JSON list of N, CA and C in Angstrom, two decimals:
[
{"chain": "U", "resi": 671, "resn": "GLU", "atom": "N", "xyz": [115.50, 113.82, 85.43]},
{"chain": "U", "resi": 671, "resn": "GLU", "atom": "CA", "xyz": [115.03, 114.79, 84.62]},
{"chain": "U", "resi": 671, "resn": "GLU", "atom": "C", "xyz": [113.78, 114.44, 83.86]},
{"chain": "U", "resi": 672, "resn": "HIS", "atom": "N", "xyz": [113.58, 113.03, 84.13]},
{"chain": "U", "resi": 672, "resn": "HIS", "atom": "CA", "xyz": [112.21, 112.37, 83.69]},
{"chain": "U", "resi": 672, "resn": "HIS", "atom": "C", "xyz": [111.14, 112.35, 84.54]},
{"chain": "U", "resi": 673, "resn": "LEU", "atom": "N", "xyz": [111.29, 112.91, 85.63]},
{"chain": "U", "resi": 673, "resn": "LEU", "atom": "CA", "xyz": [110.15, 112.93, 86.69]},
{"chain": "U", "resi": 673, "resn": "LEU", "atom": "C", "xyz": [108.99, 113.63, 86.26]},
{"chain": "U", "resi": 674, "resn": "VAL", "atom": "N", "xyz": [107.69, 113.20, 86.40]},
{"chain": "U", "resi": 674, "resn": "VAL", "atom": "CA", "xyz": [106.53, 114.03, 85.84]},
{"chain": "U", "resi": 674, "resn": "VAL", "atom": "C", "xyz": [105.61, 114.14, 87.06]},
{"chain": "U", "resi": 675, "resn": "ARG", "atom": "N", "xyz": [105.87, 113.41, 88.20]},
{"chain": "U", "resi": 675, "resn": "ARG", "atom": "CA", "xyz": [104.96, 113.43, 89.32]},
{"chain": "U", "resi": 675, "resn": "ARG", "atom": "C", "xyz": [105.60, 112.96, 90.57]},
{"chain": "U", "resi": 676, "resn": "LEU", "atom": "N", "xyz": [105.38, 113.73, 91.66]},
{"chain": "U", "resi": 676, "resn": "LEU", "atom": "CA", "xyz": [105.85, 113.29, 93.04]},
{"chain": "U", "resi": 676, "resn": "LEU", "atom": "C", "xyz": [104.68, 113.27, 93.80]},
{"chain": "U", "resi": 677, "resn": "THR", "atom": "N", "xyz": [104.55, 112.28, 94.66]},
{"chain": "U", "resi": 677, "resn": "THR", "atom": "CA", "xyz": [103.47, 112.37, 95.81]},
{"chain": "U", "resi": 677, "resn": "THR", "atom": "C", "xyz": [104.13, 112.09, 97.06]},
{"chain": "U", "resi": 678, "resn": "TRP", "atom": "N", "xyz": [104.18, 113.10, 97.97]},
{"chain": "U", "resi": 678, "resn": "TRP", "atom": "CA", "xyz": [104.67, 113.14, 99.36]},
{"chain": "U", "resi": 678, "resn": "TRP", "atom": "C", "xyz": [103.88, 112.61, 100.56]},
{"chain": "U", "resi": 679, "resn": "PHE", "atom": "N", "xyz": [103.99, 111.67, 101.10]},
{"chain": "U", "resi": 679, "resn": "PHE", "atom": "CA", "xyz": [103.23, 111.31, 102.22]},
{"chain": "U", "resi": 679, "resn": "PHE", "atom": "C", "xyz": [104.01, 111.64, 103.56]},
{"chain": "U", "resi": 680, "resn": "VAL", "atom": "N", "xyz": [103.48, 112.46, 104.42]},
{"chain": "U", "resi": 680, "resn": "VAL", "atom": "CA", "xyz": [104.07, 112.94, 105.73]},
{"chain": "U", "resi": 680, "resn": "VAL", "atom": "C", "xyz": [103.27, 112.37, 106.80]},
{"chain": "U", "resi": 681, "resn": "THR", "atom": "N", "xyz": [103.97, 112.27, 107.97]},
{"chain": "U", "resi": 681, "resn": "THR", "atom": "CA", "xyz": [103.41, 111.89, 109.05]},
{"chain": "U", "resi": 681, "resn": "THR", "atom": "C", "xyz": [102.92, 113.23, 109.94]},
{"chain": "U", "resi": 682, "resn": "ASP", "atom": "N", "xyz": [103.48, 114.32, 109.86]},
{"chain": "U", "resi": 682, "resn": "ASP", "atom": "CA", "xyz": [103.56, 115.40, 110.49]},
{"chain": "U", "resi": 682, "resn": "ASP", "atom": "C", "xyz": [103.42, 116.60, 109.51]},
{"chain": "U", "resi": 683, "resn": "LEU", "atom": "N", "xyz": [102.40, 117.02, 109.31]},
{"chain": "U", "resi": 683, "resn": "LEU", "atom": "CA", "xyz": [102.07, 118.43, 108.45]},
{"chain": "U", "resi": 683, "resn": "LEU", "atom": "C", "xyz": [102.72, 119.53, 108.77]},
{"chain": "U", "resi": 684, "resn": "ARG", "atom": "N", "xyz": [102.72, 119.77, 110.24]},
{"chain": "U", "resi": 684, "resn": "ARG", "atom": "CA", "xyz": [103.15, 121.09, 110.75]},
{"chain": "U", "resi": 684, "resn": "ARG", "atom": "C", "xyz": [104.80, 121.08, 110.54]},
{"chain": "U", "resi": 685, "resn": "ALA", "atom": "N", "xyz": [105.37, 119.89, 111.11]},
{"chain": "U", "resi": 685, "resn": "ALA", "atom": "CA", "xyz": [106.90, 119.77, 110.98]},
{"chain": "U", "resi": 685, "resn": "ALA", "atom": "C", "xyz": [107.26, 120.13, 109.61]},
{"chain": "U", "resi": 686, "resn": "TYR", "atom": "N", "xyz": [106.56, 119.16, 108.51]},
{"chain": "U", "resi": 686, "resn": "TYR", "atom": "CA", "xyz": [106.74, 119.75, 107.03]},
{"chain": "U", "resi": 686, "resn": "TYR", "atom": "C", "xyz": [106.75, 121.23, 106.94]},
{"chain": "U", "resi": 687, "resn": "ARG", "atom": "N", "xyz": [105.71, 121.81, 107.13]},
{"chain": "U", "resi": 687, "resn": "ARG", "atom": "CA", "xyz": [105.47, 123.12, 106.86]},
{"chain": "U", "resi": 687, "resn": "ARG", "atom": "C", "xyz": [106.90, 124.09, 107.52]},
{"chain": "U", "resi": 688, "resn": "GLU", "atom": "N", "xyz": [106.96, 123.62, 108.50]},
{"chain": "U", "resi": 688, "resn": "GLU", "atom": "CA", "xyz": [108.04, 124.49, 109.43]},
{"chain": "U", "resi": 688, "resn": "GLU", "atom": "C", "xyz": [109.41, 124.25, 108.87]},
{"chain": "U", "resi": 689, "resn": "SER", "atom": "N", "xyz": [109.70, 123.01, 108.13]},
{"chain": "U", "resi": 689, "resn": "SER", "atom": "CA", "xyz": [110.93, 122.76, 107.57]},
{"chain": "U", "resi": 689, "resn": "SER", "atom": "C", "xyz": [111.02, 122.95, 105.97]},
{"chain": "U", "resi": 690, "resn": "GLN", "atom": "N", "xyz": [110.02, 123.61, 105.48]},
{"chain": "U", "resi": 690, "resn": "GLN", "atom": "CA", "xyz": [109.97, 123.83, 103.97]},
{"chain": "U", "resi": 690, "resn": "GLN", "atom": "C", "xyz": [111.41, 124.33, 103.20]},
{"chain": "U", "resi": 691, "resn": "GLY", "atom": "N", "xyz": [111.98, 125.44, 104.18]},
{"chain": "U", "resi": 691, "resn": "GLY", "atom": "CA", "xyz": [113.11, 125.87, 103.62]},
{"chain": "U", "resi": 691, "resn": "GLY", "atom": "C", "xyz": [114.33, 124.75, 103.34]},
{"chain": "U", "resi": 692, "resn": "ALA", "atom": "N", "xyz": [114.42, 124.16, 104.24]},
{"chain": "U", "resi": 692, "resn": "ALA", "atom": "CA", "xyz": [115.45, 123.14, 104.39]},
{"chain": "U", "resi": 692, "resn": "ALA", "atom": "C", "xyz": [115.36, 121.96, 103.53]},
{"chain": "U", "resi": 693, "resn": "ILE", "atom": "N", "xyz": [113.88, 121.40, 103.51]},
{"chain": "U", "resi": 693, "resn": "ILE", "atom": "CA", "xyz": [113.59, 120.57, 102.46]},
{"chain": "U", "resi": 693, "resn": "ILE", "atom": "C", "xyz": [113.51, 121.03, 101.04]},
{"chain": "U", "resi": 694, "resn": "GLY", "atom": "N", "xyz": [113.24, 122.48, 100.62]},
{"chain": "U", "resi": 694, "resn": "GLY", "atom": "CA", "xyz": [113.59, 122.64, 99.29]},
{"chain": "U", "resi": 694, "resn": "GLY", "atom": "C", "xyz": [115.09, 122.78, 98.91]},
{"chain": "U", "resi": 695, "resn": "ALA", "atom": "N", "xyz": [115.84, 123.12, 99.88]},
{"chain": "U", "resi": 695, "resn": "ALA", "atom": "CA", "xyz": [117.33, 123.27, 99.72]},
{"chain": "U", "resi": 695, "resn": "ALA", "atom": "C", "xyz": [117.81, 121.90, 99.22]},
{"chain": "U", "resi": 696, "resn": "ALA", "atom": "N", "xyz": [117.46, 120.81, 100.07]},
{"chain": "U", "resi": 696, "resn": "ALA", "atom": "CA", "xyz": [117.86, 119.41, 99.84]},
{"chain": "U", "resi": 696, "resn": "ALA", "atom": "C", "xyz": [117.33, 119.00, 98.57]},
{"chain": "U", "resi": 697, "resn": "TYR", "atom": "N", "xyz": [116.05, 119.46, 98.35]},
{"chain": "U", "resi": 697, "resn": "TYR", "atom": "CA", "xyz": [115.34, 118.94, 96.95]},
{"chain": "U", "resi": 697, "resn": "TYR", "atom": "C", "xyz": [116.24, 119.52, 95.86]},
{"chain": "U", "resi": 698, "resn": "ARG", "atom": "N", "xyz": [116.55, 120.93, 95.74]},
{"chain": "U", "resi": 698, "resn": "ARG", "atom": "CA", "xyz": [117.38, 121.42, 94.84]},
{"chain": "U", "resi": 698, "resn": "ARG", "atom": "C", "xyz": [118.60, 120.74, 94.48]},
{"chain": "U", "resi": 699, "resn": "ARG", "atom": "N", "xyz": [119.38, 120.26, 95.60]},
{"chain": "U", "resi": 699, "resn": "ARG", "atom": "CA", "xyz": [120.41, 119.65, 95.51]},
{"chain": "U", "resi": 699, "resn": "ARG", "atom": "C", "xyz": [120.50, 118.32, 94.97]},
{"chain": "U", "resi": 700, "resn": "VAL", "atom": "N", "xyz": [119.65, 117.63, 95.15]},
{"chain": "U", "resi": 700, "resn": "VAL", "atom": "CA", "xyz": [119.36, 116.26, 94.60]},
{"chain": "U", "resi": 700, "resn": "VAL", "atom": "C", "xyz": [118.70, 116.18, 93.18]},
{"chain": "U", "resi": 701, "resn": "ILE", "atom": "N", "xyz": [117.76, 117.03, 93.09]},
{"chain": "U", "resi": 701, "resn": "ILE", "atom": "CA", "xyz": [116.80, 116.94, 91.77]},
{"chain": "U", "resi": 701, "resn": "ILE", "atom": "C", "xyz": [117.26, 118.19, 90.83]},
{"chain": "U", "resi": 702, "resn": "GLY", "atom": "N", "xyz": [117.52, 119.27, 91.56]},
{"chain": "U", "resi": 702, "resn": "GLY", "atom": "CA", "xyz": [117.75, 120.43, 90.70]},
{"chain": "U", "resi": 702, "resn": "GLY", "atom": "C", "xyz": [116.53, 121.37, 90.54]},
{"chain": "U", "resi": 703, "resn": "LYS", "atom": "N", "xyz": [116.51, 122.02, 89.59]},
{"chain": "U", "resi": 703, "resn": "LYS", "atom": "CA", "xyz": [115.37, 123.01, 89.48]},
{"chain": "U", "resi": 703, "resn": "LYS", "atom": "C", "xyz": [114.31, 122.53, 88.55]},
{"chain": "U", "resi": 704, "resn": "ARG", "atom": "N", "xyz": [113.90, 121.09, 88.70]},
{"chain": "U", "resi": 704, "resn": "ARG", "atom": "CA", "xyz": [113.10, 120.64, 88.06]},
{"chain": "U", "resi": 704, "resn": "ARG", "atom": "C", "xyz": [111.97, 120.30, 89.05]},
{"chain": "U", "resi": 705, "resn": "PHE", "atom": "N", "xyz": [110.52, 120.96, 88.63]},
{"chain": "U", "resi": 705, "resn": "PHE", "atom": "CA", "xyz": [109.46, 120.76, 89.54]},
{"chain": "U", "resi": 705, "resn": "PHE", "atom": "C", "xyz": [108.09, 120.30, 88.74]},
{"chain": "U", "resi": 706, "resn": "PRO", "atom": "N", "xyz": [108.19, 118.88, 88.89]},
{"chain": "U", "resi": 706, "resn": "PRO", "atom": "CA", "xyz": [106.94, 118.18, 88.39]},
{"chain": "U", "resi": 706, "resn": "PRO", "atom": "C", "xyz": [105.89, 118.39, 89.35]},
{"chain": "U", "resi": 707, "resn": "SER", "atom": "N", "xyz": [104.52, 117.92, 88.87]},
{"chain": "U", "resi": 707, "resn": "SER", "atom": "CA", "xyz": [103.61, 118.06, 89.64]},
{"chain": "U", "resi": 707, "resn": "SER", "atom": "C", "xyz": [103.89, 117.38, 90.97]},
{"chain": "U", "resi": 708, "resn": "MET", "atom": "N", "xyz": [103.47, 117.99, 92.13]},
{"chain": "U", "resi": 708, "resn": "MET", "atom": "CA", "xyz": [103.55, 117.37, 93.62]},
{"chain": "U", "resi": 708, "resn": "MET", "atom": "C", "xyz": [102.51, 117.76, 94.25]},
{"chain": "U", "resi": 709, "resn": "SER", "atom": "N", "xyz": [102.37, 116.60, 94.93]},
{"chain": "U", "resi": 709, "resn": "SER", "atom": "CA", "xyz": [101.03, 116.57, 95.89]},
{"chain": "U", "resi": 709, "resn": "SER", "atom": "C", "xyz": [102.05, 116.42, 97.46]},
{"chain": "U", "resi": 710, "resn": "VAL", "atom": "N", "xyz": [101.43, 116.83, 98.42]},
{"chain": "U", "resi": 710, "resn": "VAL", "atom": "CA", "xyz": [101.66, 116.41, 99.93]},
{"chain": "U", "resi": 710, "resn": "VAL", "atom": "C", "xyz": [100.38, 116.15, 100.69]},
{"chain": "U", "resi": 711, "resn": "ILE", "atom": "N", "xyz": [100.64, 114.77, 101.22]},
{"chain": "U", "resi": 711, "resn": "ILE", "atom": "CA", "xyz": [99.21, 114.29, 101.70]},
{"chain": "U", "resi": 711, "resn": "ILE", "atom": "C", "xyz": [99.85, 113.77, 103.39]},
{"chain": "U", "resi": 712, "resn": "GLY", "atom": "N", "xyz": [98.87, 114.44, 104.24]},
{"chain": "U", "resi": 712, "resn": "GLY", "atom": "CA", "xyz": [99.18, 114.08, 105.64]},
{"chain": "U", "resi": 712, "resn": "GLY", "atom": "C", "xyz": [98.75, 112.77, 106.06]},
{"chain": "U", "resi": 713, "resn": "VAL", "atom": "N", "xyz": [99.36, 111.86, 106.82]},
{"chain": "U", "resi": 713, "resn": "VAL", "atom": "CA", "xyz": [98.69, 110.39, 106.90]},
{"chain": "U", "resi": 713, "resn": "VAL", "atom": "C", "xyz": [99.09, 110.08, 108.66]},
{"chain": "U", "resi": 714, "resn": "SER", "atom": "N", "xyz": [98.52, 109.38, 109.12]},
{"chain": "U", "resi": 714, "resn": "SER", "atom": "CA", "xyz": [98.66, 109.11, 110.43]},
{"chain": "U", "resi": 714, "resn": "SER", "atom": "C", "xyz": [99.80, 108.33, 110.65]},
{"chain": "U", "resi": 715, "resn": "GLN", "atom": "N", "xyz": [100.14, 107.43, 109.97]},
{"chain": "U", "resi": 715, "resn": "GLN", "atom": "CA", "xyz": [101.40, 106.56, 109.90]},
{"chain": "U", "resi": 715, "resn": "GLN", "atom": "C", "xyz": [101.81, 106.04, 108.50]},
{"chain": "U", "resi": 716, "resn": "LEU", "atom": "N", "xyz": [102.91, 105.42, 108.59]},
{"chain": "U", "resi": 716, "resn": "LEU", "atom": "CA", "xyz": [103.53, 104.61, 107.32]},
{"chain": "U", "resi": 716, "resn": "LEU", "atom": "C", "xyz": [103.86, 103.26, 107.85]},
{"chain": "U", "resi": 717, "resn": "VAL", "atom": "N", "xyz": [104.12, 102.32, 106.52]},
{"chain": "U", "resi": 717, "resn": "VAL", "atom": "CA", "xyz": [104.47, 101.20, 107.06]},
{"chain": "U", "resi": 717, "resn": "VAL", "atom": "C", "xyz": [105.54, 100.74, 107.91]},
{"chain": "U", "resi": 718, "resn": "GLU", "atom": "N", "xyz": [106.57, 101.74, 107.68]},
{"chain": "U", "resi": 718, "resn": "GLU", "atom": "CA", "xyz": [107.90, 101.61, 108.65]},
{"chain": "U", "resi": 718, "resn": "GLU", "atom": "C", "xyz": [107.64, 102.57, 109.98]},
{"chain": "U", "resi": 719, "resn": "PRO", "atom": "N", "xyz": [107.67, 101.91, 111.29]},
{"chain": "U", "resi": 719, "resn": "PRO", "atom": "CA", "xyz": [107.35, 102.77, 112.28]},
{"chain": "U", "resi": 719, "resn": "PRO", "atom": "C", "xyz": [108.07, 104.24, 112.63]},
{"chain": "U", "resi": 720, "resn": "GLU", "atom": "N", "xyz": [109.42, 104.22, 112.21]},
{"chain": "U", "resi": 720, "resn": "GLU", "atom": "CA", "xyz": [110.04, 105.21, 112.15]},
{"chain": "U", "resi": 720, "resn": "GLU", "atom": "C", "xyz": [110.09, 106.26, 111.28]},
{"chain": "U", "resi": 721, "resn": "ALA", "atom": "N", "xyz": [109.20, 105.98, 110.04]},
{"chain": "U", "resi": 721, "resn": "ALA", "atom": "CA", "xyz": [109.63, 106.63, 108.67]},
{"chain": "U", "resi": 721, "resn": "ALA", "atom": "C", "xyz": [108.46, 107.85, 108.99]},
{"chain": "U", "resi": 722, "resn": "LEU", "atom": "N", "xyz": [109.09, 108.94, 108.57]},
{"chain": "U", "resi": 722, "resn": "LEU", "atom": "CA", "xyz": [108.31, 110.34, 108.70]},
{"chain": "U", "resi": 722, "resn": "LEU", "atom": "C", "xyz": [107.78, 110.84, 107.15]},
{"chain": "U", "resi": 723, "resn": "VAL", "atom": "N", "xyz": [108.44, 110.22, 106.15]},
{"chain": "U", "resi": 723, "resn": "VAL", "atom": "CA", "xyz": [108.02, 110.71, 104.82]},
{"chain": "U", "resi": 723, "resn": "VAL", "atom": "C", "xyz": [108.34, 109.59, 103.98]},
{"chain": "U", "resi": 724, "resn": "GLU", "atom": "N", "xyz": [107.28, 109.41, 103.12]},
{"chain": "U", "resi": 724, "resn": "GLU", "atom": "CA", "xyz": [107.37, 108.44, 101.91]},
{"chain": "U", "resi": 724, "resn": "GLU", "atom": "C", "xyz": [106.96, 109.26, 100.64]},
{"chain": "U", "resi": 725, "resn": "ILE", "atom": "N", "xyz": [108.06, 109.08, 99.30]},
{"chain": "U", "resi": 725, "resn": "ILE", "atom": "CA", "xyz": [107.58, 109.88, 98.40]},
{"chain": "U", "resi": 725, "resn": "ILE", "atom": "C", "xyz": [107.54, 108.69, 97.30]},
{"chain": "U", "resi": 726, "resn": "GLU", "atom": "N", "xyz": [106.42, 108.86, 96.54]},
{"chain": "U", "resi": 726, "resn": "GLU", "atom": "CA", "xyz": [106.14, 108.17, 95.38]},
{"chain": "U", "resi": 726, "resn": "GLU", "atom": "C", "xyz": [106.44, 109.10, 94.07]},
{"chain": "U", "resi": 727, "resn": "ALA", "atom": "N", "xyz": [107.17, 108.44, 93.23]},
{"chain": "U", "resi": 727, "resn": "ALA", "atom": "CA", "xyz": [107.79, 109.14, 92.11]},
{"chain": "U", "resi": 727, "resn": "ALA", "atom": "C", "xyz": [107.13, 108.47, 90.66]},
{"chain": "U", "resi": 728, "resn": "THR", "atom": "N", "xyz": [107.02, 109.28, 89.73]},
{"chain": "U", "resi": 728, "resn": "THR", "atom": "CA", "xyz": [106.45, 108.62, 88.48]},
{"chain": "U", "resi": 728, "resn": "THR", "atom": "C", "xyz": [107.29, 109.32, 87.35]},
{"chain": "U", "resi": 729, "resn": "ALA", "atom": "N", "xyz": [108.01, 108.56, 86.48]},
{"chain": "U", "resi": 729, "resn": "ALA", "atom": "CA", "xyz": [108.85, 109.09, 85.65]},
{"chain": "U", "resi": 729, "resn": "ALA", "atom": "C", "xyz": [108.34, 108.46, 84.23]},
{"chain": "U", "resi": 730, "resn": "VAL", "atom": "N", "xyz": [108.71, 109.40, 83.21]},
{"chain": "U", "resi": 730, "resn": "VAL", "atom": "CA", "xyz": [108.25, 108.97, 81.99]},
{"chain": "U", "resi": 730, "resn": "VAL", "atom": "C", "xyz": [109.53, 109.14, 81.05]},
{"chain": "U", "resi": 731, "resn": "LEU", "atom": "N", "xyz": [110.21, 107.87, 80.64]},
{"chain": "U", "resi": 731, "resn": "LEU", "atom": "CA", "xyz": [111.28, 107.89, 79.84]},
{"chain": "U", "resi": 731, "resn": "LEU", "atom": "C", "xyz": [110.97, 108.18, 78.18]},
{"chain": "U", "resi": 732, "resn": "PRO", "atom": "N", "xyz": [111.94, 108.72, 77.73]},
{"chain": "U", "resi": 732, "resn": "PRO", "atom": "CA", "xyz": [111.75, 108.73, 76.22]},
{"chain": "U", "resi": 732, "resn": "PRO", "atom": "C", "xyz": [111.90, 107.43, 75.35]},
{"chain": "U", "resi": 733, "resn": "PRO", "atom": "N", "xyz": [111.30, 107.47, 74.33]},
{"chain": "U", "resi": 733, "resn": "PRO", "atom": "CA", "xyz": [111.31, 106.21, 73.77]},
{"chain": "U", "resi": 733, "resn": "PRO", "atom": "C", "xyz": [112.91, 105.80, 73.35]},
{"chain": "U", "resi": 734, "resn": "PRO", "atom": "N", "xyz": [113.71, 104.63, 73.18]},
{"chain": "U", "resi": 734, "resn": "PRO", "atom": "CA", "xyz": [114.91, 104.34, 72.89]},
{"chain": "U", "resi": 734, "resn": "PRO", "atom": "C", "xyz": [114.94, 105.16, 71.28]},
{"chain": "U", "resi": 735, "resn": "LEU", "atom": "N", "xyz": [116.25, 105.27, 70.90]},
{"chain": "U", "resi": 735, "resn": "LEU", "atom": "CA", "xyz": [116.70, 105.80, 69.66]},
{"chain": "U", "resi": 735, "resn": "LEU", "atom": "C", "xyz": [116.46, 104.76, 68.73]},
{"chain": "U", "resi": 736, "resn": "ALA", "atom": "N", "xyz": [115.74, 105.22, 67.59]},
{"chain": "U", "resi": 736, "resn": "ALA", "atom": "CA", "xyz": [115.90, 104.18, 66.57]},
{"chain": "U", "resi": 736, "resn": "ALA", "atom": "C", "xyz": [117.03, 103.76, 66.13]},
{"chain": "U", "resi": 737, "resn": "ARG", "atom": "N", "xyz": [117.02, 102.40, 65.96]},
{"chain": "U", "resi": 737, "resn": "ARG", "atom": "CA", "xyz": [118.44, 101.72, 65.68]},
{"chain": "U", "resi": 737, "resn": "ARG", "atom": "C", "xyz": [118.60, 101.40, 64.11]},
{"chain": "U", "resi": 738, "resn": "SER", "atom": "N", "xyz": [119.69, 101.72, 63.48]},
{"chain": "U", "resi": 738, "resn": "SER", "atom": "CA", "xyz": [120.05, 101.63, 62.06]},
{"chain": "U", "resi": 738, "resn": "SER", "atom": "C", "xyz": [120.30, 100.12, 61.95]},
{"chain": "U", "resi": 739, "resn": "PRO", "atom": "N", "xyz": [119.74, 99.50, 60.65]},
{"chain": "U", "resi": 739, "resn": "PRO", "atom": "CA", "xyz": [119.89, 98.11, 60.52]},
{"chain": "U", "resi": 739, "resn": "PRO", "atom": "C", "xyz": [121.32, 98.10, 60.28]}
]
């Protein structure tokens, strides 16, 4: 609920586009109907050789509740 930004790095933009329905369904199962700012960036490879996608997330947590003395 605190996500404000997602950046997806994918190694195959065509496969990503062709799988958007399945990706969207999985996204909604895990995250729900929250849609922070998102970017998808095509890259030639990721650090892990078998990796197809890497997701960077930024969340902003609310300040802790004020404590009574």
